[in-house]
Amino acid sequence: METVNTERSYLDMELLRFTTAGSVDDGKSTLIGRLLYDSKAIFQDQLEAIERASIKKGEEHINLALLTDGLRAEREQGITIDVAYRYFHTPKRKFIIADTPGHIQYTRNMVTGASTANAAIILVDARNGVIEQTIRHAYIASLLRIPHVIVCVNKMDLVEFKQEVFDAIQARFLEFSTHLDLHDVRFIPISALLGDNVVERSKNMEWYQGPTLMYLLENLYISNDYNQLDARFPVQYVIRPQSNEFHDYRGYAGRMASGSFRVGDRVKVLPSGFTTNIKGIDFWTDHLDSITAPQSGTILLEDDLDVSRGCMIIPADNGIKQGQDIELMICWLNEKNMIVGSKYALKHTTNDLRCMIKEVKYKVNINTLEKDYEDKTIRLNDIACITIRTTKPLFYDSYRQNRITGSLILVDEGTNITVGAGMIL
Amino acid sequence: MSSKVPISHLRELESESIFVIREVVAQFENPVMLFSGGKDSIVMYHLARKAFYPAKVPFPLMHIDTGHNFQETLDFRDWLVKETGAQLIVRYVQDSIDKGRVVEETGYNASRNKLQTVTLLDAIEELKVDCAMGGGRRDEEKARAKERFFSHRDEFGQWDPKNQRPELWNLFNGKKNLGEHFRVFPISNWTEMDVWQYILLENIALPSLYFSHEREVFERDGVLYAKTSFLKMKETEVAEKRIVRFRTIGDATCTGAIESRATSVEDIIREVAATRITERGGRADDKRSEAAMEDRKIEGYF
Ligand SMILES: Nc1nc2c(ncn2[C@@H]2O[C@H](COP(=O)(O)OP(=O)(O)O)[C@@H](O)[C@H]2O)c(=O)[nH]1
Ligand SMILES: [Mg+2]
């Protein structure tokens, strides 16, 4: 039986969000199933249910993929359609997995899963080595700036656990990834099916001295994953109690996007640019000394300024970019092509505005990483560098600097559907 | 607090949920928070109070009353509303039955669980609700694992699981046409364990049903049901007094009890850590078929 966490240690656990990438049959579902199973996150009734379903389908082994394939169409077609979220914990950390399926909407799904991830697991079949999809996955991880990438070379059992195979794949990955913006890449030889180096250290690969996948997930240093230098507080909502007890209370509610503020800090409110000091930081009935990303709270200012949703509070002496002509990388998420000259609704931090697509500079061939200056039609799953003009000035950082103040989405004004994911350059 | 120390996972989940609840208030004109009297909606309401303090929660709670609730749940609901000054809207499944909008199921396994959907959708239309927040969690059930934080519903209140809007970063798209609405799930990323740990951390009050007590129960299909006037017993079924508690609180007709001596939140946490059955494992409403939850959700269920 599982050892029971003492309450205290559970309260001190950290949260790690990761996403999995791999082409069909590389072993993603098997790996996730193993992580869930070995951390006892699969319950008996769930196991019995998928056991029944596997037998009904005439399958030989328990199909752990049935755990994640939650929609009827997915089970019927034996494929994963949509991003599924799975949860497990060990005594050290709580994990949220965004399990992103391959197939038609691959890029769209991986970009979605990657947008909030601290880490990406990229699976490579040891027999096939680095293939086009591997390059695509690594590129998306780099584009979305996932702080940690773990390359799992899977099915090592099918290549007799040979070190040469692993070394060659690692070398090939490192070779092409020099063109990418990846900072923390690890390599692990595993067998998801047999469990080698997933939770238990492999007895078949004595030559591998590094950590197991679980050890790595538990110990990745994630405190630096948030930008800590530039304090950014997008105002979400203004709290005005209108009660006698809190007659003059005017608090700016929001979630720290990056960095931190302390009471007394000199700050600037955008877009007005007026400066003032932080008078207080409240959370519930507590008066805090400081607020740090990703905490939510309420900031009180010394001066009575005109502050509303969509404003941003930043340090008085800290610069932020502003402008109406923005260059960005866009990932197109919709079957309807992007149209140059068209207008779209735009969401950026807590701001709602509109924009017009001005120009497609180039499209990225995500299988070869080459830039395509000829074909400028932007279709579903395409990634391109574009310029837009917004209806009012945007206050932003580059996505490289800040994943929250540097990201935006485009929304089709006719259908209200989210059609584009943008990362500001 | 040093900026190098990351916040604990419970505080991160709390912050995320509060962010989502505040987005709802900013993006919608007439939101409500669905309140069942169970632990998830109690935690969600607690988060809402934290999100707007010292102002009052700027939306009402809405309870879809099946008429098959445990009295303890209703008493707790009324106590909480009074204690915190909440606004409460109640709509009754009985009214939908009386108006002929739905037909009551018959037989031994009759339940009003499915009928709630009609009452809920009628209430949404009547009150022009444009967003209903619910306490659904992605770890509860596999159809829920695919659910967005902001989940769009068409003018018939239906969910289209294969055609959901992509949801990236923390940019939630609540844009919609007239007559459509949204379901928003602020505690999507919480697990059953997180909910219990948070209840402990924040010292949140709960209905007595969650704690060990003596009750007359009978067994059916491996599930222990409370003996109530809502559930017809078969001749072969015998009720007996046992020491039980409830792991989830739904209707008396479909919520199973478990034998337990857990009298405190700490006890429950120890029990949850050791159980090998999911919390919905004891719910007859999910056992009806493999896609039971997906089907109900498509129609507009919670
Ligand atoms: N021999 C071997 N087979 C594996 C391993 N991992 C996965 N497989 C098999 O590869 C097939 C595809 O695995 P699956 O997890 O469904 O791949 P997915 O499409 O990436 O989710 C299944 O038949 C698995 O049993 C491994 O480490 N070794
Ligand atoms: Mg799979």
Tab-separated table of N, CA, C and O in Angstrom, chain A residues 2 4 7 10-11 13-14 17 40 42-45 68 71-72 74-75 82 84-85 87 94 108 111-112 115 223-224 236-237 239 246 249 253-255 283-285 294-298 309 347 349 352 399 407 411 416 418 422, chain B residues 4 6 8-10 12 14-16 18-19 22-23 25-27 49-54 138 145-146 148 164-165 167-169 171-173 175-177 188-189 191 193-194 197 200 270 273 275-278 281 290-291 294-295:
chain	number	residue	atom	x	y	z
A	2	GLU	N	0.352	2.272	-0.561
A	2	GLU	CA	1.049	3.546	-0.670
A	2	GLU	C	1.341	4.125	0.723
A	2	GLU	O	0.530	4.024	1.621
A	4	VAL	N	1.412	6.905	3.323
A	4	VAL	CA	0.550	8.080	3.462
A	4	VAL	C	1.410	9.315	3.685
A	4	VAL	O	2.301	9.331	4.516
A	7	GLU	N	0.449	15.353	6.391
A	7	GLU	CA	-0.231	16.511	5.832
A	7	GLU	C	0.763	17.617	5.497
A	7	GLU	O	0.684	18.261	4.490
A	10	TYR	N	2.729	17.263	2.266
A	10	TYR	CA	1.888	17.467	1.102
A	10	TYR	C	1.625	18.959	0.886
A	10	TYR	O	1.588	19.441	-0.230
A	11	LEU	N	1.471	19.679	1.962
A	11	LEU	CA	1.203	21.104	1.831
A	11	LEU	C	2.395	21.854	1.250
A	11	LEU	O	2.250	22.928	0.697
A	13	MET	N	4.378	20.674	-1.161
A	13	MET	CA	4.752	20.181	-2.476
A	13	MET	C	4.732	21.276	-3.527
A	13	MET	O	3.955	22.206	-3.439
A	14	GLU	N	5.594	21.087	-4.551
A	14	GLU	CA	5.579	22.014	-5.676
A	14	GLU	C	4.744	21.430	-6.808
A	14	GLU	O	4.499	20.239	-6.849
A	17	ARG	N	4.181	21.254	-14.286
A	17	ARG	CA	3.312	20.953	-15.432
A	17	ARG	C	4.197	20.493	-16.572
A	17	ARG	O	5.164	21.169	-16.914
A	40	LYS	N	0.835	5.162	-8.356
A	40	LYS	CA	-0.446	4.744	-7.780
A	40	LYS	C	-1.567	5.749	-8.011
A	40	LYS	O	-2.460	5.929	-7.199
A	42	ILE	N	-3.508	5.397	-10.614
A	42	ILE	CA	-4.594	4.672	-11.278
A	42	ILE	C	-5.343	3.897	-10.211
A	42	ILE	O	-4.751	3.153	-9.437
A	43	PHE	N	-6.627	4.078	-10.174
A	43	PHE	CA	-7.418	3.410	-9.159
A	43	PHE	C	-7.927	2.071	-9.669
A	43	PHE	O	-7.996	1.827	-10.864
A	44	GLN	N	-8.264	1.249	-8.711
A	44	GLN	CA	-8.699	-0.112	-9.022
A	44	GLN	C	-9.895	-0.134	-9.969
A	44	GLN	O	-9.909	-0.892	-10.935
A	45	ASP	N	-10.887	0.716	-9.727
A	45	ASP	CA	-12.061	0.684	-10.596
A	45	ASP	C	-11.745	1.175	-12.004
A	45	ASP	O	-12.307	0.712	-12.983
A	68	THR	N	-6.582	7.500	-21.035
A	68	THR	CA	-6.524	8.903	-21.432
A	68	THR	C	-7.499	9.225	-22.553
A	68	THR	O	-7.868	10.369	-22.732
A	71	LEU	N	-13.044	10.406	-24.808
A	71	LEU	CA	-14.242	10.662	-25.592
A	71	LEU	C	-14.629	9.414	-26.381
A	71	LEU	O	-13.784	8.653	-26.819
A	72	ARG	N	-15.927	9.271	-26.595
A	72	ARG	CA	-16.435	8.093	-27.284
A	72	ARG	C	-15.769	7.918	-28.658
A	72	ARG	O	-15.315	6.827	-29.004
A	74	GLU	N	-12.957	8.862	-29.601
A	74	GLU	CA	-11.560	8.471	-29.447
A	74	GLU	C	-11.442	6.977	-29.214
A	74	GLU	O	-10.592	6.299	-29.780
A	75	ARG	N	-12.321	6.462	-28.370
A	75	ARG	CA	-12.265	5.028	-28.091
A	75	ARG	C	-12.660	4.226	-29.328
A	75	ARG	O	-12.057	3.210	-29.640
A	82	ASP	N	-8.183	15.019	-28.524
A	82	ASP	CA	-8.020	16.299	-27.855
A	82	ASP	C	-7.021	16.191	-26.705
A	82	ASP	O	-6.765	15.109	-26.196
A	84	ALA	N	-5.675	15.900	-23.239
A	84	ALA	CA	-6.263	15.418	-21.989
A	84	ALA	C	-5.312	15.766	-20.858
A	84	ALA	O	-4.096	15.750	-21.028
A	85	TYR	N	-5.871	16.093	-19.719
A	85	TYR	CA	-5.034	16.422	-18.581
A	85	TYR	C	-5.075	15.292	-17.576
A	85	TYR	O	-6.137	14.742	-17.288
A	87	TYR	N	-3.293	13.695	-13.797
A	87	TYR	CA	-2.707	14.179	-12.541
A	87	TYR	C	-2.090	13.038	-11.766
A	87	TYR	O	-2.662	11.960	-11.692
A	94	LYS	N	3.525	17.559	-7.133
A	94	LYS	CA	2.296	17.234	-7.839
A	94	LYS	C	2.544	17.530	-9.317
A	94	LYS	O	3.169	18.535	-9.660
A	108	ARG	N	-1.432	22.203	-33.302
A	108	ARG	CA	-2.382	22.942	-32.476
A	108	ARG	C	-2.441	22.361	-31.067
A	108	ARG	O	-2.406	23.082	-30.083
A	111	VAL	N	0.997	22.889	-29.135
A	111	VAL	CA	1.164	24.287	-28.741
A	111	VAL	C	0.281	24.595	-27.526
A	111	VAL	O	0.700	25.251	-26.574
A	112	THR	N	-0.945	24.077	-27.550
A	112	THR	CA	-1.839	24.281	-26.412
A	112	THR	C	-1.234	23.694	-25.138
A	112	THR	O	-1.150	24.366	-24.110
A	115	SER	N	1.901	25.609	-23.840
A	115	SER	CA	1.827	27.009	-23.430
A	115	SER	C	1.953	27.192	-21.922
A	115	SER	O	2.429	28.220	-21.467
A	223	SER	N	12.262	26.855	-10.007
A	223	SER	CA	12.021	28.175	-9.400
A	223	SER	C	12.377	29.313	-10.339
A	223	SER	O	11.877	30.419	-10.203
A	224	ASN	N	13.279	29.054	-11.289
A	224	ASN	CA	13.651	30.117	-12.222
A	224	ASN	C	12.778	30.167	-13.457
A	224	ASN	O	13.020	30.953	-14.355
A	236	GLN	N	-6.825	42.926	-13.310
A	236	GLN	CA	-7.899	42.070	-13.789
A	236	GLN	C	-9.270	42.660	-13.482
A	236	GLN	O	-10.209	42.536	-14.243
A	237	TYR	N	-9.348	43.287	-12.317
A	237	TYR	CA	-10.655	43.654	-11.800
A	237	TYR	C	-10.446	44.662	-10.669
A	237	TYR	O	-9.494	44.545	-9.912
A	239	ILE	N	-11.640	46.182	-7.177
A	239	ILE	CA	-12.478	45.822	-6.030
A	239	ILE	C	-12.882	47.078	-5.258
A	239	ILE	O	-12.041	47.802	-4.737
A	246	PHE	N	-15.558	49.491	4.614
A	246	PHE	CA	-14.456	49.663	3.663
A	246	PHE	C	-14.800	50.776	2.675
A	246	PHE	O	-14.674	50.632	1.472
A	249	TYR	N	-12.136	51.900	0.179
A	249	TYR	CA	-11.291	50.828	-0.346
A	249	TYR	C	-11.370	50.785	-1.865
A	249	TYR	O	-12.447	50.769	-2.463
A	253	ALA	N	-7.239	44.031	-8.324
A	253	ALA	CA	-7.070	42.591	-8.215
A	253	ALA	C	-6.392	42.041	-9.462
A	253	ALA	O	-6.637	42.508	-10.573
A	254	GLY	N	-5.549	41.050	-9.271
A	254	GLY	CA	-4.877	40.430	-10.408
A	254	GLY	C	-3.914	39.351	-9.955
A	254	GLY	O	-3.844	39.017	-8.774
A	255	ARG	N	-3.220	38.817	-10.946
A	255	ARG	CA	-2.240	37.771	-10.669
A	255	ARG	C	-0.901	38.269	-11.181
A	255	ARG	O	-0.795	38.740	-12.309
A	283	PHE	N	-4.452	39.952	0.490
A	283	PHE	CA	-4.992	38.702	-0.028
A	283	PHE	C	-5.930	38.163	1.027
A	283	PHE	O	-5.495	37.806	2.127
A	284	TRP	N	-7.236	38.198	0.709
A	284	TRP	CA	-8.224	37.762	1.697
A	284	TRP	C	-8.088	38.679	2.887
A	284	TRP	O	-7.960	39.887	2.686
A	285	THR	N	-8.034	38.203	4.094
A	285	THR	CA	-7.931	39.104	5.239
A	285	THR	C	-6.484	39.425	5.600
A	285	THR	O	-6.229	40.167	6.550
A	294	PRO	N	3.574	33.119	-9.182
A	294	PRO	CA	2.271	33.347	-9.799
A	294	PRO	C	1.148	33.612	-8.786
A	294	PRO	O	0.024	33.160	-8.976
A	295	GLN	N	1.430	34.375	-7.745
A	295	GLN	CA	0.393	34.643	-6.740
A	295	GLN	C	-0.687	35.593	-7.267
A	295	GLN	O	-0.392	36.497	-8.041
A	296	SER	N	-1.903	35.392	-6.792
A	296	SER	CA	-2.984	36.348	-7.009
A	296	SER	C	-3.095	37.216	-5.767
A	296	SER	O	-2.774	36.776	-4.662
A	297	GLY	N	-3.549	38.430	-5.951
A	297	GLY	CA	-3.710	39.305	-4.795
A	297	GLY	C	-4.384	40.590	-5.217
A	297	GLY	O	-4.903	40.697	-6.325
A	298	THR	N	-4.379	41.547	-4.303
A	298	THR	CA	-4.994	42.842	-4.565
A	298	THR	C	-4.012	43.934	-4.158
A	298	THR	O	-3.524	43.944	-3.033
A	309	ARG	N	-9.490	47.514	-15.452
A	309	ARG	CA	-9.070	46.277	-16.107
A	309	ARG	C	-8.341	46.598	-17.404
A	309	ARG	O	-8.788	47.455	-18.176
A	347	LYS	N	-6.632	39.143	-27.722
A	347	LYS	CA	-6.559	39.132	-26.260
A	347	LYS	C	-5.107	39.073	-25.836
A	347	LYS	O	-4.346	38.221	-26.300
A	349	THR	N	-2.815	39.727	-22.130
A	349	THR	CA	-2.998	39.858	-20.665
A	349	THR	C	-4.485	40.065	-20.372
A	349	THR	O	-5.293	39.235	-20.770
A	352	ASP	N	-8.561	43.515	-24.043
A	352	ASP	CA	-9.285	43.096	-25.237
A	352	ASP	C	-9.168	44.200	-26.263
A	352	ASP	O	-9.524	45.339	-25.976
A	399	TYR	N	8.149	37.581	-26.043
A	399	TYR	CA	7.814	36.281	-25.456
A	399	TYR	C	9.055	35.621	-24.857
A	399	TYR	O	8.970	34.926	-23.853
A	407	SER	N	2.579	36.926	-24.797
A	407	SER	CA	1.713	36.036	-25.569
A	407	SER	C	0.366	36.694	-25.854
A	407	SER	O	-0.085	37.556	-25.096
A	411	VAL	N	-8.869	36.004	-32.167
A	411	VAL	CA	-10.194	35.403	-32.144
A	411	VAL	C	-10.959	35.861	-33.382
A	411	VAL	O	-10.967	37.055	-33.703
A	416	ASN	N	-16.234	33.719	-33.091
A	416	ASN	CA	-15.746	33.823	-31.706
A	416	ASN	C	-14.760	32.727	-31.328
A	416	ASN	O	-14.455	32.525	-30.159
A	418	THR	N	-11.134	30.858	-31.060
A	418	THR	CA	-9.720	31.198	-30.960
A	418	THR	C	-9.000	30.590	-32.164
A	418	THR	O	-9.006	29.374	-32.332
A	422	GLY	N	-0.195	33.686	-30.560
A	422	GLY	CA	0.916	34.544	-30.954
A	422	GLY	C	1.974	34.698	-29.885
A	422	GLY	O	1.665	34.790	-28.701
B	4	LYS	N	12.916	33.383	-4.375
B	4	LYS	CA	13.479	32.132	-4.877
B	4	LYS	C	12.638	30.930	-4.457
B	4	LYS	O	12.725	29.874	-5.065
B	6	PRO	N	9.546	28.799	-4.421
B	6	PRO	CA	8.308	28.710	-5.177
B	6	PRO	C	7.132	28.525	-4.230
B	6	PRO	O	7.300	28.047	-3.108
B	8	SER	N	3.725	26.817	-2.827
B	8	SER	CA	3.330	25.416	-2.770
B	8	SER	C	2.260	25.153	-3.826
B	8	SER	O	1.604	26.069	-4.297
B	9	HIS	N	2.090	23.883	-4.159
B	9	HIS	CA	1.163	23.576	-5.243
B	9	HIS	C	-0.266	23.963	-4.894
B	9	HIS	O	-1.025	24.380	-5.755
B	10	LEU	N	-0.626	23.895	-3.616
B	10	LEU	CA	-1.991	24.284	-3.243
B	10	LEU	C	-2.206	25.780	-3.437
B	10	LEU	O	-3.255	26.220	-3.905
B	12	GLU	N	-0.586	27.587	-5.562
B	12	GLU	CA	-0.581	27.853	-6.995
B	12	GLU	C	-1.946	27.524	-7.612
B	12	GLU	O	-2.472	28.268	-8.425
B	14	GLU	N	-4.744	27.524	-5.981
B	14	GLU	CA	-5.653	28.541	-5.442
B	14	GLU	C	-5.575	29.812	-6.281
B	14	GLU	O	-6.600	30.384	-6.677
B	15	SER	N	-4.348	30.219	-6.591
B	15	SER	CA	-4.152	31.442	-7.353
B	15	SER	C	-4.743	31.315	-8.752
B	15	SER	O	-5.392	32.242	-9.259
B	16	GLU	N	-4.546	30.155	-9.357
B	16	GLU	CA	-5.094	29.909	-10.696
B	16	GLU	C	-6.627	29.977	-10.673
B	16	GLU	O	-7.256	30.604	-11.529
B	18	ILE	N	-8.592	31.486	-8.509
B	18	ILE	CA	-9.045	32.853	-8.241
B	18	ILE	C	-8.938	33.689	-9.512
B	18	ILE	O	-9.831	34.479	-9.838
B	19	PHE	N	-7.850	33.475	-10.248
B	19	PHE	CA	-7.696	34.178	-11.523
B	19	PHE	C	-8.880	33.878	-12.448
B	19	PHE	O	-9.456	34.769	-13.064
B	22	ARG	N	-12.135	35.543	-11.255
B	22	ARG	CA	-12.128	36.985	-11.553
B	22	ARG	C	-12.325	37.237	-13.046
B	22	ARG	O	-12.965	38.222	-13.435
B	23	GLU	N	-11.768	36.359	-13.891
B	23	GLU	CA	-11.992	36.509	-15.328
B	23	GLU	C	-13.475	36.395	-15.663
B	23	GLU	O	-13.981	37.103	-16.531
B	25	VAL	N	-16.028	37.197	-13.815
B	25	VAL	CA	-16.742	38.422	-13.455
B	25	VAL	C	-16.407	39.550	-14.424
B	25	VAL	O	-17.262	40.364	-14.769
B	26	ALA	N	-15.168	39.568	-14.905
B	26	ALA	CA	-14.781	40.621	-15.842
B	26	ALA	C	-15.365	40.398	-17.235
B	26	ALA	O	-15.679	41.345	-17.934
B	27	GLN	N	-15.521	39.136	-17.635
B	27	GLN	CA	-15.916	38.870	-19.023
B	27	GLN	C	-17.422	38.643	-19.224
B	27	GLN	O	-17.899	38.696	-20.345
B	49	ARG	N	-14.994	33.869	-2.449
B	49	ARG	CA	-14.970	34.867	-1.365
B	49	ARG	C	-13.579	35.480	-1.246
B	49	ARG	O	-13.424	36.682	-1.049
B	50	LYS	N	-12.541	34.627	-1.384
B	50	LYS	CA	-11.176	35.152	-1.321
B	50	LYS	C	-10.880	36.085	-2.493
B	50	LYS	O	-10.121	37.028	-2.364
B	51	ALA	N	-11.468	35.791	-3.648
B	51	ALA	CA	-11.160	36.564	-4.855
B	51	ALA	C	-11.649	38.006	-4.772
B	51	ALA	O	-11.069	38.885	-5.388
B	52	PHE	N	-12.727	38.248	-3.997
B	52	PHE	CA	-13.325	39.581	-4.032
B	52	PHE	C	-13.305	40.313	-2.694
B	52	PHE	O	-13.724	41.449	-2.611
B	53	TYR	N	-12.824	39.655	-1.651
B	53	TYR	CA	-12.776	40.282	-0.346
B	53	TYR	C	-12.008	41.598	-0.428
B	53	TYR	O	-11.019	41.668	-1.133
B	54	PRO	N	-12.377	42.633	0.266
B	54	PRO	CA	-13.476	42.744	1.223
B	54	PRO	C	-14.830	43.038	0.582
B	54	PRO	O	-15.782	43.288	1.312
B	138	ARG	N	-11.034	17.843	-13.564
B	138	ARG	CA	-10.629	16.975	-14.662
B	138	ARG	C	-10.228	15.581	-14.198
B	138	ARG	O	-10.219	14.643	-14.979
B	145	ALA	N	-11.702	15.087	-18.309
B	145	ALA	CA	-10.268	15.346	-18.500
B	145	ALA	C	-10.015	16.171	-19.755
B	145	ALA	O	-8.955	16.743	-19.934
B	146	LYS	N	-11.011	16.237	-20.627
B	146	LYS	CA	-10.858	16.966	-21.891
B	146	LYS	C	-11.542	18.324	-21.826
B	146	LYS	O	-11.628	19.032	-22.820
B	148	ARG	N	-12.381	22.199	-21.012
B	148	ARG	CA	-11.632	23.444	-20.879
B	148	ARG	C	-12.015	24.141	-19.573
B	148	ARG	O	-13.035	23.833	-18.970
B	164	GLN	N	-13.804	21.854	-29.463
B	164	GLN	CA	-13.606	22.824	-28.391
B	164	GLN	C	-12.584	23.876	-28.800
B	164	GLN	O	-11.681	23.617	-29.576
B	165	ARG	N	-12.724	25.046	-28.203
B	165	ARG	CA	-11.772	26.113	-28.491
B	165	ARG	C	-10.436	25.794	-27.839
B	165	ARG	O	-10.403	25.375	-26.693
B	167	GLU	N	-7.255	26.421	-25.719
B	167	GLU	CA	-7.092	27.301	-24.560
B	167	GLU	C	-5.602	27.401	-24.241
B	167	GLU	O	-4.995	26.403	-23.878
B	168	LEU	N	-5.038	28.572	-24.449
B	168	LEU	CA	-3.596	28.722	-24.297
B	168	LEU	C	-3.233	29.711	-23.202
B	168	LEU	O	-3.953	30.682	-22.969
B	169	TRP	N	-2.057	29.487	-22.596
B	169	TRP	CA	-1.552	30.327	-21.510
B	169	TRP	C	-2.677	30.575	-20.511
B	169	TRP	O	-3.389	29.640	-20.167
B	171	LEU	N	-5.017	32.922	-21.201
B	171	LEU	CA	-5.884	33.805	-21.981
B	171	LEU	C	-7.198	33.089	-22.251
B	171	LEU	O	-7.271	32.206	-23.095
B	172	PHE	N	-8.223	33.437	-21.505
B	172	PHE	CA	-9.496	32.733	-21.606
B	172	PHE	C	-10.458	33.497	-22.498
B	172	PHE	O	-10.720	34.672	-22.278
B	173	ASN	N	-10.975	32.787	-23.486
B	173	ASN	CA	-11.840	33.407	-24.480
B	173	ASN	C	-13.311	33.129	-24.153
B	173	ASN	O	-13.814	32.043	-24.395
B	175	LYS	N	-15.852	34.886	-25.462
B	175	LYS	CA	-16.713	35.550	-26.454
B	175	LYS	C	-17.785	34.591	-26.965
B	175	LYS	O	-17.525	33.416	-27.185
B	176	LYS	N	-18.991	35.130	-27.146
B	176	LYS	CA	-20.096	34.259	-27.575
B	176	LYS	C	-21.188	35.081	-28.241
B	176	LYS	O	-21.201	36.301	-28.152
B	177	ASN	N	-22.080	34.372	-28.902
B	177	ASN	CA	-23.228	35.035	-29.513
B	177	ASN	C	-24.394	35.037	-28.537
B	177	ASN	O	-24.417	34.275	-27.561
B	188	SER	N	-10.669	23.074	-12.190
B	188	SER	CA	-10.330	22.022	-13.160
B	188	SER	C	-9.092	21.212	-12.780
B	188	SER	O	-9.066	19.998	-12.927
B	189	ASN	N	-8.056	21.898	-12.344
B	189	ASN	CA	-6.770	21.230	-12.130
B	189	ASN	C	-6.594	20.631	-10.738
B	189	ASN	O	-5.512	20.175	-10.400
B	191	THR	N	-7.185	17.864	-7.745
B	191	THR	CA	-7.562	16.465	-7.557
B	191	THR	C	-8.360	16.352	-6.257
B	191	THR	O	-8.435	17.306	-5.471
B	193	MET	N	-7.558	14.807	-3.691
B	193	MET	CA	-6.619	15.014	-2.592
B	193	MET	C	-6.347	16.500	-2.369
B	193	MET	O	-6.302	16.966	-1.233
B	194	ASP	N	-6.171	17.251	-3.462
B	194	ASP	CA	-5.932	18.693	-3.331
B	194	ASP	C	-7.092	19.355	-2.598
B	194	ASP	O	-6.890	20.217	-1.743
B	197	GLN	N	-6.878	18.528	1.083
B	197	GLN	CA	-5.759	19.216	1.725
B	197	GLN	C	-6.060	20.701	1.890
B	197	GLN	O	-5.693	21.320	2.877
B	200	LEU	N	-8.360	21.335	4.726
B	200	LEU	CA	-7.595	21.301	5.976
B	200	LEU	C	-6.819	22.596	6.175
B	200	LEU	O	-6.885	23.220	7.236
B	270	ARG	N	-6.041	10.750	5.235
B	270	ARG	CA	-5.352	9.459	5.338
B	270	ARG	C	-6.125	8.381	4.580
B	270	ARG	O	-5.548	7.557	3.890
B	273	ALA	N	-5.795	8.881	0.781
B	273	ALA	CA	-4.465	8.470	0.316
B	273	ALA	C	-4.366	6.959	0.182
B	273	ALA	O	-3.615	6.449	-0.637
B	275	THR	N	-7.109	4.787	-0.337
B	275	THR	CA	-8.122	4.077	-1.143
B	275	THR	C	-7.645	3.835	-2.554
B	275	THR	O	-6.916	4.627	-3.128
B	276	ARG	N	-8.150	2.769	-3.096
B	276	ARG	CA	-7.802	2.401	-4.461
B	276	ARG	C	-8.998	2.531	-5.402
B	276	ARG	O	-9.004	2.010	-6.487
B	277	ILE	N	-10.056	3.179	-4.963
B	277	ILE	CA	-11.251	3.346	-5.795
B	277	ILE	C	-11.478	4.843	-6.000
B	277	ILE	O	-11.352	5.608	-5.056
B	278	THR	N	-11.806	5.260	-7.206
B	278	THR	CA	-12.047	6.686	-7.443
B	278	THR	C	-13.309	7.116	-6.717
B	278	THR	O	-14.162	6.297	-6.400
B	281	GLY	N	-16.443	6.126	-8.217
B	281	GLY	CA	-16.666	4.685	-8.244
B	281	GLY	C	-17.929	4.279	-7.515
B	281	GLY	O	-18.533	3.259	-7.807
B	290	GLU	N	-20.156	3.344	-20.331
B	290	GLU	CA	-18.797	3.884	-20.358
B	290	GLU	C	-18.781	5.360	-20.717
B	290	GLU	O	-17.921	6.105	-20.296
B	291	ALA	N	-19.746	5.781	-21.529
B	291	ALA	CA	-19.780	7.177	-21.953
B	291	ALA	C	-20.871	7.962	-21.218
B	291	ALA	O	-21.301	9.013	-21.675
B	294	GLU	N	-19.999	11.603	-20.597
B	294	GLU	CA	-19.894	12.379	-21.839
B	294	GLU	C	-21.283	12.697	-22.388
B	294	GLU	O	-21.574	13.824	-22.767
B	295	ASP	N	-22.166	11.686	-22.395
B	295	ASP	CA	-23.510	11.891	-22.926
B	295	ASP	C	-24.268	12.948	-22.130
B	295	ASP	O	-24.923	13.815	-22.693
